[in-house]
XYZ file of C-alpha atoms in Angstrom:
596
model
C -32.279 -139.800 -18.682
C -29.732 -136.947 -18.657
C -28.077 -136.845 -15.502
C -27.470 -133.414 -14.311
C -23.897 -132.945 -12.974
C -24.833 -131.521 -9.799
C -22.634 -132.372 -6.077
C -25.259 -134.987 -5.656
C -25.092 -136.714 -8.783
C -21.648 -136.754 -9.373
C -21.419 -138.206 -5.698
C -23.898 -141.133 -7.346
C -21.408 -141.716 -10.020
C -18.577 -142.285 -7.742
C -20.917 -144.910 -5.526
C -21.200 -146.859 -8.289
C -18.256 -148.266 -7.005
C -18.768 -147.816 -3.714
C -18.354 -151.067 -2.422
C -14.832 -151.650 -3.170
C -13.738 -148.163 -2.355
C -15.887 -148.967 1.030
C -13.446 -151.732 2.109
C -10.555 -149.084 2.196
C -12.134 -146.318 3.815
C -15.686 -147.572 5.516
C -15.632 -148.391 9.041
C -16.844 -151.879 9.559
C -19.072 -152.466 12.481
C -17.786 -153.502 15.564
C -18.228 -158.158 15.557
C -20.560 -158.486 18.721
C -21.204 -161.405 21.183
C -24.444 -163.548 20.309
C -27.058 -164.012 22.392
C -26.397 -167.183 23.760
C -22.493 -166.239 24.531
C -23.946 -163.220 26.348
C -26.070 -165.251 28.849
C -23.418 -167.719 29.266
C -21.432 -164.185 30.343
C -24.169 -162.764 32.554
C -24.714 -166.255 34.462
C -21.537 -165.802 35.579
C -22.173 -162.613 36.846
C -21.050 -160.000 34.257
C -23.521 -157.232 34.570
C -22.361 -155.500 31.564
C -23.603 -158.883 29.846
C -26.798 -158.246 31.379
C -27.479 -154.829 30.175
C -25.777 -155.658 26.388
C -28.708 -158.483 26.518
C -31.518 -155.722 26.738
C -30.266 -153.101 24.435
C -29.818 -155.281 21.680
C -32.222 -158.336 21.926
C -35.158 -156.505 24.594
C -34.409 -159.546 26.217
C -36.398 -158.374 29.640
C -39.670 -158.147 27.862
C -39.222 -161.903 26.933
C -40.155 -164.636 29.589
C -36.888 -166.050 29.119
C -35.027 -162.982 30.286
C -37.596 -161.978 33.299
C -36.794 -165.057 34.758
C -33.431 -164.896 33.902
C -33.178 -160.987 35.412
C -34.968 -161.931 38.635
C -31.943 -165.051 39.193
C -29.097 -161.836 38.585
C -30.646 -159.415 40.679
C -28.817 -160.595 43.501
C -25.223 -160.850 42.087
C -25.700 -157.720 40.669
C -26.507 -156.248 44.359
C -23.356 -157.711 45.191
C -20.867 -156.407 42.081
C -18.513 -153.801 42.568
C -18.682 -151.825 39.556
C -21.322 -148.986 39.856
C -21.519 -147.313 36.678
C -22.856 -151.025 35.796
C -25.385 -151.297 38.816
C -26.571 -147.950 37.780
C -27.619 -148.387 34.499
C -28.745 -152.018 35.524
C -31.140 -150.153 37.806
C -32.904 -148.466 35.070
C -34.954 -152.018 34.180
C -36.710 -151.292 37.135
C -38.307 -148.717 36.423
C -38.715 -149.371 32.627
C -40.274 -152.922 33.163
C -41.936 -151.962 36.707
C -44.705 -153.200 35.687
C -43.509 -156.898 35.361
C -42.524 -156.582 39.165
C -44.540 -155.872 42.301
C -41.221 -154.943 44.046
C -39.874 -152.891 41.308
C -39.306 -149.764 42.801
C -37.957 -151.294 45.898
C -35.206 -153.461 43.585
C -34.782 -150.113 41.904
C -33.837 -148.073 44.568
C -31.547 -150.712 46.728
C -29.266 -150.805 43.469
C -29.314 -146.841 43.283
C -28.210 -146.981 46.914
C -25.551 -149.882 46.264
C -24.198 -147.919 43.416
C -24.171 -144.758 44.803
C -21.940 -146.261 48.373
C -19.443 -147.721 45.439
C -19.297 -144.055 44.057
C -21.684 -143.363 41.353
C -22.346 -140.041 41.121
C -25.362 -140.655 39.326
C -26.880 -143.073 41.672
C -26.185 -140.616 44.211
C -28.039 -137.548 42.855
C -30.830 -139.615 41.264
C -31.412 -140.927 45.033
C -31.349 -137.131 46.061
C -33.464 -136.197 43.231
C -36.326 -138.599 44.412
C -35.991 -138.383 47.606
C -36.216 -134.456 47.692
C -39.353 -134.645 45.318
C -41.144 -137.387 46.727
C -41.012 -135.014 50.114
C -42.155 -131.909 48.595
C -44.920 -133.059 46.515
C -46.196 -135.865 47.909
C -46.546 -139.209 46.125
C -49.721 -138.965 43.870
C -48.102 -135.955 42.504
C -44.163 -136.558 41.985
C -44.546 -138.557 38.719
C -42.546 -141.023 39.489
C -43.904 -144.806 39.338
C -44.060 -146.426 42.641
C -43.375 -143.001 44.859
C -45.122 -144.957 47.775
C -42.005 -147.242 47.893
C -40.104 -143.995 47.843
C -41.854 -143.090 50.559
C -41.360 -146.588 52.185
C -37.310 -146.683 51.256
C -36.908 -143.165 53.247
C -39.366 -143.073 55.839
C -37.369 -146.038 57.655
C -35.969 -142.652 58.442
C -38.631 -140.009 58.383
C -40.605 -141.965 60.849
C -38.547 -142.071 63.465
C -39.116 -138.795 66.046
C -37.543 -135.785 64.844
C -35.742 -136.674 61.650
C -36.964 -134.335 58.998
C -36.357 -134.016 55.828
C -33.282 -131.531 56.622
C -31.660 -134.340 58.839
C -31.579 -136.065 55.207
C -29.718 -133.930 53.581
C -27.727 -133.460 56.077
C -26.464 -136.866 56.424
C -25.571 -136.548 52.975
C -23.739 -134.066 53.218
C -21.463 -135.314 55.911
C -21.044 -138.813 54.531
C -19.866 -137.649 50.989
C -16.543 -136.941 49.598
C -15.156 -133.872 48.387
C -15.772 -134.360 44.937
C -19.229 -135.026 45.658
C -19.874 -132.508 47.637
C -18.533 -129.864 45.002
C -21.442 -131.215 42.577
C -23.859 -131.188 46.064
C -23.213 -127.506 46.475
C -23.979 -127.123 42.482
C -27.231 -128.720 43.266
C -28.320 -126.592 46.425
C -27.243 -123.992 44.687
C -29.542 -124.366 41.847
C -32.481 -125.798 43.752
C -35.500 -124.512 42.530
C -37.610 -126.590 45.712
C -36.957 -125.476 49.359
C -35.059 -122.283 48.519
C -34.170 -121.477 52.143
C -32.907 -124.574 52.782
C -31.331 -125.419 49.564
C -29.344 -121.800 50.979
C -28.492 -122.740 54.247
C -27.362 -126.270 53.081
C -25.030 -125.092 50.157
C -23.482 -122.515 52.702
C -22.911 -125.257 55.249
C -21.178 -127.425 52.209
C -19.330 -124.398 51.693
C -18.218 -124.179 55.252
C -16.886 -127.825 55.453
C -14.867 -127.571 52.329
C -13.002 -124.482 53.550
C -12.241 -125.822 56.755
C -10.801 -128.883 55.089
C -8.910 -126.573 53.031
C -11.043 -127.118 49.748
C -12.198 -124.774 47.268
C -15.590 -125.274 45.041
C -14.969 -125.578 41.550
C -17.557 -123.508 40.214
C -17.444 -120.898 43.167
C -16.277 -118.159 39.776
C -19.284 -118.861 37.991
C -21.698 -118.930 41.223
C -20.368 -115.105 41.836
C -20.537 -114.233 37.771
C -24.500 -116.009 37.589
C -26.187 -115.509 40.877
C -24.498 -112.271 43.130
C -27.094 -109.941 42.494
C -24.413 -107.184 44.340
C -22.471 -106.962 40.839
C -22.488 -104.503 38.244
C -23.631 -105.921 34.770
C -20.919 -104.728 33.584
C -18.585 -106.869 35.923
C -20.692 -109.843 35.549
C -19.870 -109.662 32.066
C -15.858 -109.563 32.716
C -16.751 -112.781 35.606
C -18.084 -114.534 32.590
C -15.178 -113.361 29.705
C -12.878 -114.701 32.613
C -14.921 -118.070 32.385
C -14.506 -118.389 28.747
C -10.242 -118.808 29.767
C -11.084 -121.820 31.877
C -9.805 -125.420 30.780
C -12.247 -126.703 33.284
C -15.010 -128.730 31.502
C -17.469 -128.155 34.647
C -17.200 -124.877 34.491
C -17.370 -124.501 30.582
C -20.436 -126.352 30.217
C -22.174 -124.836 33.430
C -21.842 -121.112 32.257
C -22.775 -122.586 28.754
C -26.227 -123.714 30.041
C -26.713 -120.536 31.822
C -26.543 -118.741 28.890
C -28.649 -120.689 26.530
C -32.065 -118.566 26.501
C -30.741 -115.790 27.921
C -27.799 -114.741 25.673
C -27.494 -117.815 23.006
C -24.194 -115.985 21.170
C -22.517 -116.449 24.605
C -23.907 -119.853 25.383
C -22.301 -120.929 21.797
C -18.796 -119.481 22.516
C -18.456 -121.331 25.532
C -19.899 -124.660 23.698
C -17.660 -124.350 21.142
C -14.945 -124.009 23.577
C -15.943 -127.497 25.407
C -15.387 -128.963 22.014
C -12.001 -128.407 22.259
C -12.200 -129.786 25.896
C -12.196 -133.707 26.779
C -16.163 -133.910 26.852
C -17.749 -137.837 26.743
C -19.584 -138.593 23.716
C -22.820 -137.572 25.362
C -21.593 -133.685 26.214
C -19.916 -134.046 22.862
C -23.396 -134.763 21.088
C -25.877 -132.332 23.558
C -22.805 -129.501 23.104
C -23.009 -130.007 18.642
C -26.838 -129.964 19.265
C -27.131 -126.764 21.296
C -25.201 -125.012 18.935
C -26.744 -126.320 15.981
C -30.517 -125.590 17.479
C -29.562 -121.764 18.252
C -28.223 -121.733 14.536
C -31.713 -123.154 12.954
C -33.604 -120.634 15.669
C -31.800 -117.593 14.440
C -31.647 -118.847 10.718
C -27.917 -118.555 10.446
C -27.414 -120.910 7.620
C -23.823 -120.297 6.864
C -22.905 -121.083 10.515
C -25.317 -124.502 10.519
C -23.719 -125.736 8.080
C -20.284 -125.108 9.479
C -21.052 -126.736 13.071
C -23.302 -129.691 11.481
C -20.146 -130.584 9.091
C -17.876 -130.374 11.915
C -19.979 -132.663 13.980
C -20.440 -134.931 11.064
C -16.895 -135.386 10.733
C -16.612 -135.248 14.546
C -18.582 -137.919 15.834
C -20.659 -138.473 12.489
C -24.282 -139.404 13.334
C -27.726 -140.227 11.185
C -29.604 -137.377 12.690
C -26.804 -134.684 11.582
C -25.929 -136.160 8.094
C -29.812 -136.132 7.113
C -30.273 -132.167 8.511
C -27.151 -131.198 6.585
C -28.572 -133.313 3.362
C -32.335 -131.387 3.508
C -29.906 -128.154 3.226
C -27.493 -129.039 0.549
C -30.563 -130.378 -1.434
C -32.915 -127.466 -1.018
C -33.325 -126.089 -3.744
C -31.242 -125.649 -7.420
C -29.136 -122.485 -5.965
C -28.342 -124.814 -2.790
C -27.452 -128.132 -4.645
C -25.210 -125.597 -6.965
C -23.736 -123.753 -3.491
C -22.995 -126.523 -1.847
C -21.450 -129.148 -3.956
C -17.796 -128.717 -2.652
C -18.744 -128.999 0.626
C -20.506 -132.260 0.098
C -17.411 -133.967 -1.902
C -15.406 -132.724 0.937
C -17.880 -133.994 3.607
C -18.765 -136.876 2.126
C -15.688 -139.040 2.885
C -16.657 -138.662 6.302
C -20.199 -139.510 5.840
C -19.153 -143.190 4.289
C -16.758 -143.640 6.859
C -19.820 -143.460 9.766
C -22.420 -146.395 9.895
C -25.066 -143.958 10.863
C -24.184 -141.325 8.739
C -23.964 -143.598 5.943
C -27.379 -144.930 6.693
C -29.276 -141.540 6.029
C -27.386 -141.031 3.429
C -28.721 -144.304 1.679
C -32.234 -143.051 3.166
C -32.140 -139.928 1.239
C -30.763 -141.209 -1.611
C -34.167 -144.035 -2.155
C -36.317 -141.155 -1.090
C -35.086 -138.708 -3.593
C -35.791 -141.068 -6.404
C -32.463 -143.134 -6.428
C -33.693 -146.186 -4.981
C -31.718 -148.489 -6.329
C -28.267 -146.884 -5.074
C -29.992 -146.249 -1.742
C -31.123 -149.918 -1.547
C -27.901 -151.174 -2.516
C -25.950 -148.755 0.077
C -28.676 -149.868 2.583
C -27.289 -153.500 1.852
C -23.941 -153.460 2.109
C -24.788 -151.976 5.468
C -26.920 -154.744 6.694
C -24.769 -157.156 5.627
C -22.064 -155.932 7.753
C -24.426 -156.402 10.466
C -26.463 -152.876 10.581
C -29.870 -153.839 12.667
C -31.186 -150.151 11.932
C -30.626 -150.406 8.370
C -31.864 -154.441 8.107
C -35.010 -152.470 9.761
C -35.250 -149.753 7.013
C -34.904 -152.427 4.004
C -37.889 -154.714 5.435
C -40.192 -151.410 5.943
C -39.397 -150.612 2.285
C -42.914 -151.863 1.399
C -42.925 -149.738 -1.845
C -40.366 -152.404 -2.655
C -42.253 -156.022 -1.914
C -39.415 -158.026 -3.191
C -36.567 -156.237 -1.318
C -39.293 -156.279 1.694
C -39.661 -159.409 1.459
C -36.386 -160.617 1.273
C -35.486 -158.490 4.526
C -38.274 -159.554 6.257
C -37.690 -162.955 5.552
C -33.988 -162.453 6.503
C -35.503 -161.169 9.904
C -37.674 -164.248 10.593
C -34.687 -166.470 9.953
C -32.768 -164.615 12.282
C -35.360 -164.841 14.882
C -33.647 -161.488 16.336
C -35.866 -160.616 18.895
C -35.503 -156.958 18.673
C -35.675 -157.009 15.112
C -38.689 -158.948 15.046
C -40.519 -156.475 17.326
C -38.861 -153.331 15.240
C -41.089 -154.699 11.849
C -43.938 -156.507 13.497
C -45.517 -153.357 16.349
C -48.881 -152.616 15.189
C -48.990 -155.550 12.802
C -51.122 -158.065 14.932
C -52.346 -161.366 14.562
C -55.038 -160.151 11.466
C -52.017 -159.437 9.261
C -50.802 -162.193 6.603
C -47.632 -163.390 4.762
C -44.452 -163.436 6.605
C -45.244 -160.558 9.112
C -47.903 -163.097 10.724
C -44.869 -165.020 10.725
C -43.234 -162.630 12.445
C -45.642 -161.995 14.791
C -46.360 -166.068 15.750
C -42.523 -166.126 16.300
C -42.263 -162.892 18.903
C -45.172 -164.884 20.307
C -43.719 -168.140 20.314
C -40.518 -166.829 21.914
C -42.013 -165.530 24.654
C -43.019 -161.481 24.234
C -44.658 -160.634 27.491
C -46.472 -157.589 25.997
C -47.980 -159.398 23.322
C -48.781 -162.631 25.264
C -50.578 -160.402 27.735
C -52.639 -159.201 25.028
C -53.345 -162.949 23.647
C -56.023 -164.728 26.589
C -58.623 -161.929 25.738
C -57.813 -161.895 22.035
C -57.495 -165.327 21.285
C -60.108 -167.194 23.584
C -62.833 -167.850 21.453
C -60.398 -168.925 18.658
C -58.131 -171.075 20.306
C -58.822 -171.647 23.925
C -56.097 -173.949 24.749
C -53.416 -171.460 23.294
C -55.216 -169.069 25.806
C -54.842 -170.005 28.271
C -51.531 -172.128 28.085
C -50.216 -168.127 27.313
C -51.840 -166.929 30.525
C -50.235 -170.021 32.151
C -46.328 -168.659 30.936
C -47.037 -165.137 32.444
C -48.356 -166.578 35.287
C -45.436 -168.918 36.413
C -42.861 -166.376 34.753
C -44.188 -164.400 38.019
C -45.188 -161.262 35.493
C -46.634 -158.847 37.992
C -49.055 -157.407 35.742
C -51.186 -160.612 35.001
C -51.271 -161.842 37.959
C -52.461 -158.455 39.149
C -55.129 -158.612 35.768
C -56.093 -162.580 37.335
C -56.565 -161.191 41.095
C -58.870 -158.298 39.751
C -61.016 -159.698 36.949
C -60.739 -163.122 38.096
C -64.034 -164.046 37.058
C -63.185 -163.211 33.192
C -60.699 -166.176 33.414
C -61.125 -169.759 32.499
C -61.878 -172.365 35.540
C -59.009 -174.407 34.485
C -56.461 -171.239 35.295
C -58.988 -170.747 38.469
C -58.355 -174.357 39.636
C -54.456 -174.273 38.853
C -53.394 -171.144 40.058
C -56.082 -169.595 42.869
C -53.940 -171.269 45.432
C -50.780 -170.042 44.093
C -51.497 -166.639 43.777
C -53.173 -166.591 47.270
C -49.886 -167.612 48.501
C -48.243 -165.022 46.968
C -49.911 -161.845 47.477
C -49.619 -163.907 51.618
C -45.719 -163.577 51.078
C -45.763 -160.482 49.590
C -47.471 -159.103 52.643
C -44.952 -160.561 54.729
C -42.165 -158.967 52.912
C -44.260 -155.337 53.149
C -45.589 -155.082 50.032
C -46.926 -151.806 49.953
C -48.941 -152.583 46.814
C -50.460 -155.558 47.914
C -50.985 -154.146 51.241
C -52.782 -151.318 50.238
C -54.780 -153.433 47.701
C -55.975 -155.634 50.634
C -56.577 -152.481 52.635
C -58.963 -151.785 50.187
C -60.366 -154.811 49.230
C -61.782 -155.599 53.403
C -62.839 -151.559 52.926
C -64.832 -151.688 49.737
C -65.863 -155.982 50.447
C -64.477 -156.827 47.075
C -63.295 -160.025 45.778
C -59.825 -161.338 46.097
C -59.942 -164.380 43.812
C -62.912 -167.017 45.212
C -63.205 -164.579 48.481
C -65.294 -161.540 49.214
C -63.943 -159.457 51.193
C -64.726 -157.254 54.097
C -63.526 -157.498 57.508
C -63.499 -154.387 59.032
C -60.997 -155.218 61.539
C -58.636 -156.526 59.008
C -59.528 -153.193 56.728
C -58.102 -151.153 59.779
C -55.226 -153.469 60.243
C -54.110 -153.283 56.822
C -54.515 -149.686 56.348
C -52.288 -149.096 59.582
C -49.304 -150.992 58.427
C -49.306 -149.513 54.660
C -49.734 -146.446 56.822
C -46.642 -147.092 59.213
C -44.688 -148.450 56.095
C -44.844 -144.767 54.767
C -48.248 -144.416 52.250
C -49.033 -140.938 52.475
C -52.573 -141.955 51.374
C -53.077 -144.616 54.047
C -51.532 -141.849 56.619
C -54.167 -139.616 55.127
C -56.844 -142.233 55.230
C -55.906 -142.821 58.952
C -55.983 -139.511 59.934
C -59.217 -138.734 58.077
C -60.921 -141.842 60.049
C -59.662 -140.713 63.264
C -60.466 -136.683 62.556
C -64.446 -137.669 61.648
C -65.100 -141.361 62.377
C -65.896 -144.001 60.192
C -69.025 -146.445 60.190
C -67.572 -148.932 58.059
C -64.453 -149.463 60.470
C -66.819 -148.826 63.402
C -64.341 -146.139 64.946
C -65.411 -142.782 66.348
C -63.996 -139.492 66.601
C -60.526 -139.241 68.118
C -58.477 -135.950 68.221
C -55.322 -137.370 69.543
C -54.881 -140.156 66.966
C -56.028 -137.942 64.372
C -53.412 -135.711 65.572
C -50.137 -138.420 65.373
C -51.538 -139.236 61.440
C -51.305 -135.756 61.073
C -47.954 -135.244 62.282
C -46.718 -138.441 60.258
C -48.549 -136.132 56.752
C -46.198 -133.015 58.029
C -43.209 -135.318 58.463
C -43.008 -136.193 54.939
C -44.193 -132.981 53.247
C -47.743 -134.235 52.113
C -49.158 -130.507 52.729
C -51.449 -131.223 49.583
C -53.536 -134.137 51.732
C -53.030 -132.202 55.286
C -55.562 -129.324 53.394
C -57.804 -131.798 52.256
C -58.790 -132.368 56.241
């Protein structure tokens, strides 16, 4: 076949030697810690151990790591480096569901991070804590907003602290540089406007009598005085564009995204030149690069995706800029110095290189993708070890991939190649799938009583069994409410246990498991072998997930006292309905107040 000397194809010609030229010029992934070394480092109470553990082996979704995660939790209350606390907070809410204290775990580390001086901790507390308030907790979208409610009512409850009392404690228990990004936030708060106002003006206040100024002050008066002049508020924000200031760069920059995108892009370009993180780096390239595509500017998407390419490199960037190059014959033709320039660059990035090889084997050059794929995975490359086994056009090199997977027994990797290839499937992803099972995958163990029962009743229920004494929130929670689906043998090991339990966890204030035996006594339902349905211990439950800060409890008590209840045997009373009433307006639930 006559190969056409095109950028592309002369590109192929030099690969064909890629791999030596690859050992002067790639980058070679970083050598990482195994698994084992890792735990050894988190046991000892290195939290960054403990998040590296997740993001590269999903080791929380295994019943080794739940068990192992519940044992850190409390050194990790007690390290000192926040940025590490913060992002080990996130589990909590991405594996809530394992957890019937989740939330609760969740928010104590935001508030332990936040007192060591995470900013983030700090306005992700604010964040919640402001929402829960204004929209009540059936409506914030936020999983667990009861224990919200339960984590800042300590608070609310008591007399005349409102929700302004809050904020204002914040406000006088932060530092300056914290209250500089506080006053940002009042001042964009699209909730309580009024007092979002009066609280960014007292902010204001304190700072200049401490002799402070607010670092975005400029920008407020060029964005949001509604006194000025459009033609001043254009000089205010040409005098922004002189700043060195990456706050202020990037704050004007978002202003002026939708409302004059050739702005917004001057000042993004200008925070390029500015010492962004990676992250502002990245969202500043794809801001720029998204108003480009919108207004079909190729020349100028080109320019900013080769500049990021060689900036910070990137899969996602390297396969845009490939779809243009390779558009059509006038575009391979156009473009063919820019890829022999760029493409140094391209071989030098891991990720870059990657799509590369991926558009290579889909444009018909399989074997040079494949073989570019390789030498990454070799080196260590999970995402392209990932691409190579879902190469099923290619059994062998599937195959051996796949195989190379099981042998690993990579957890992550596993998972990556065997979602949505269950226990029907043959050949080495059934392998695959047995050994995620075997070591321990809580989401597809939960899966295996009900699937595998009337095959293999023992394997049933031993998996059951794992979840069960792994403490996974979720089945237990699946044995209390369709207990009778379960085998006696789990019945006769573990009715006792769980009883005991869901006792202790209404001791420690459970507001789940309160609520759910609130219900239970209301409804007479079933709690394991027991039906249900004292009224007096209905009423009793319903008061304390009520004074722990449910809105729908306080809603449920007021609603009893307001028109009586037969069930709970109490009549009309105006003055209790009246306090429940006052505890709904005390934490914003306006939504439920309207309902009575």
């Amino acid at each position: 076949m006559k190969i056409m000397m095109t950028m592309f194809f002369v590109s192929v010609l030099a690969l064909s030697g890629f791999s030596s030229a690859s050992n002067q010029g790639d980058s070679v992934l970083t050598q990482q810690d195994p698994k084992e070394v890792l735990i050894e480092r988190a046991n000892s109470g290195d939290v960054e151990a403990m998040i590296e553990l997740d993001e590269r082996f999903l080791f929380h979704q295994y019943l080794p790591g739940l068990i192992l995660y519940k044992e850190w939790y409390d050194i990790v209350l007690e390290s000192t480096d926040a940025d590490a606390i913060y992002l080990y907070a996130s589990m909590y809410i991405k594996y809530q569901d394992m957890y019937f204290d989740g939330m609760i775990k969740y928010l104590d580390l935001l508030d332990r991070a936040q007192q060591l001086g995470s900013n983030e901790a700090f306005y992700q507390l604010v964040n919640m804590y402001e929402s829960v308030h204004t929209v009540g907790v059936f409506g914030t979208g936020y999983p667990g907003s009861d224990e919200v409610y339960f984590y800042n009512n300590r608070k609310v409850f008591n007399d005349d602290y409102s929700l302004e009392d809050l904020h204002i404690d914040l406000i006088e228990t932060s530092s300056v540089e914290r209250l500089d990004d506080l006053y940002e936030y009042y001042r964009t708060n699209n909730g309580s406007k009024e007092l979002a106002k009066k609280l960014a003006e007292d902010i204001k206040d304190k700072l200049k009598d401490e002799g402070f100024s607010l670092t975005l002050e400029p920008a407020y008066e060029a964005f949001f005085d509604k006194r000025i002049s459009e033609q001043k508020k254009a000089k205010l924000i040409d005098d922004l564009l002189l700043s060195d200031n990456k706050k202020v760069i990037l704050f004007a920059a978002g202003r002026l995204r939708y409302s004059n995108p050739d702005k917004s892009i001057e000042f993004y370009e200008k925070s390029l030149s500015l010492d962004l993180t990676e992250r502002e780096r990245l969202i500043s390239y794809s801001v720029i690069t998204h108003i480009y595509k919108k207004a079909k500017d190729e020349a100028s998407l080109v320019y900013f995706t080769e500049k990021e390419i060689e900036d910070i490199g990137g899969y996602n960037a390297t396969s845009d800029l490939l779809e243009i190059y390779q558009k059509d014959a006038e575009s391979k033709q156009k473009y063919e110095d820019n890829f022999n320039r760029i493409e140094p660059y391209i071989l030098k990035d891991p990720n870059a290189k990657r799509a590369l090889a991926d558009y290579l084997y889909k444009s018909g050059l399989r074997s040079v993708g494949v073989s570019m794929l390789e030498e990454l995975a070799n080196q260590g490359d999970d995402e392209a070890i990932v691409s190579l086994a879902k190469k099923t056009n290619d059994k062998a090199i599937s195959d051996k991939w796949l195989k190379h997977i099981l042998d690993s027994n990579n957890p992550k990797l596993m998972l990556e190649v065997s979602e949505g290839h269950h226990y029907y499937e043959k050949g080495l992803l059934k392998a695959i799938y047995d050994q995620t099972i075997s070591n321990g995958y809580i989401y597809y163990l939960r899966d295996s009583y009900f699937a595998f029962y009337n095959e293999d009743e023992a394997y049933a229920i031993d998996s059951m069994r794992q979840l069960i004494e792994a403490g996974d929130a979720e089945s237990i929670s699946n044995f209390v409410s369709q207990y009778d689906s379960y085998d006696d043998i789990l019945k006769q090991e573990y009715t006792a246990y769980v009883e005991d339990l869901y006792q202790e966890l209404v001791e420690a204030d459970n507001l789940r498991v309160i609520h759910d035996f609130a219900l239970m006594h209301y409804k007479s339902q079933y709690f394991l072998n027991k039906r249900l349905g004292d009224p007096k211990e209905a009423l009793k439950y319903f008061e304390k997930s009520a004074d722990l800060g449910n809105d729908f409890a306080v809603y449920q008590m007021a609603r009893f006292y307001k028109y009586g209840d037969e069930t709970l045997g109490i009549r009309p009373n105006s003055r209790k309905a009246k306090f429940y009433l006052k505890r709904l307006e005390s934490i914003g639930a306006d939504n439920r107040i309207k309902r009575l």
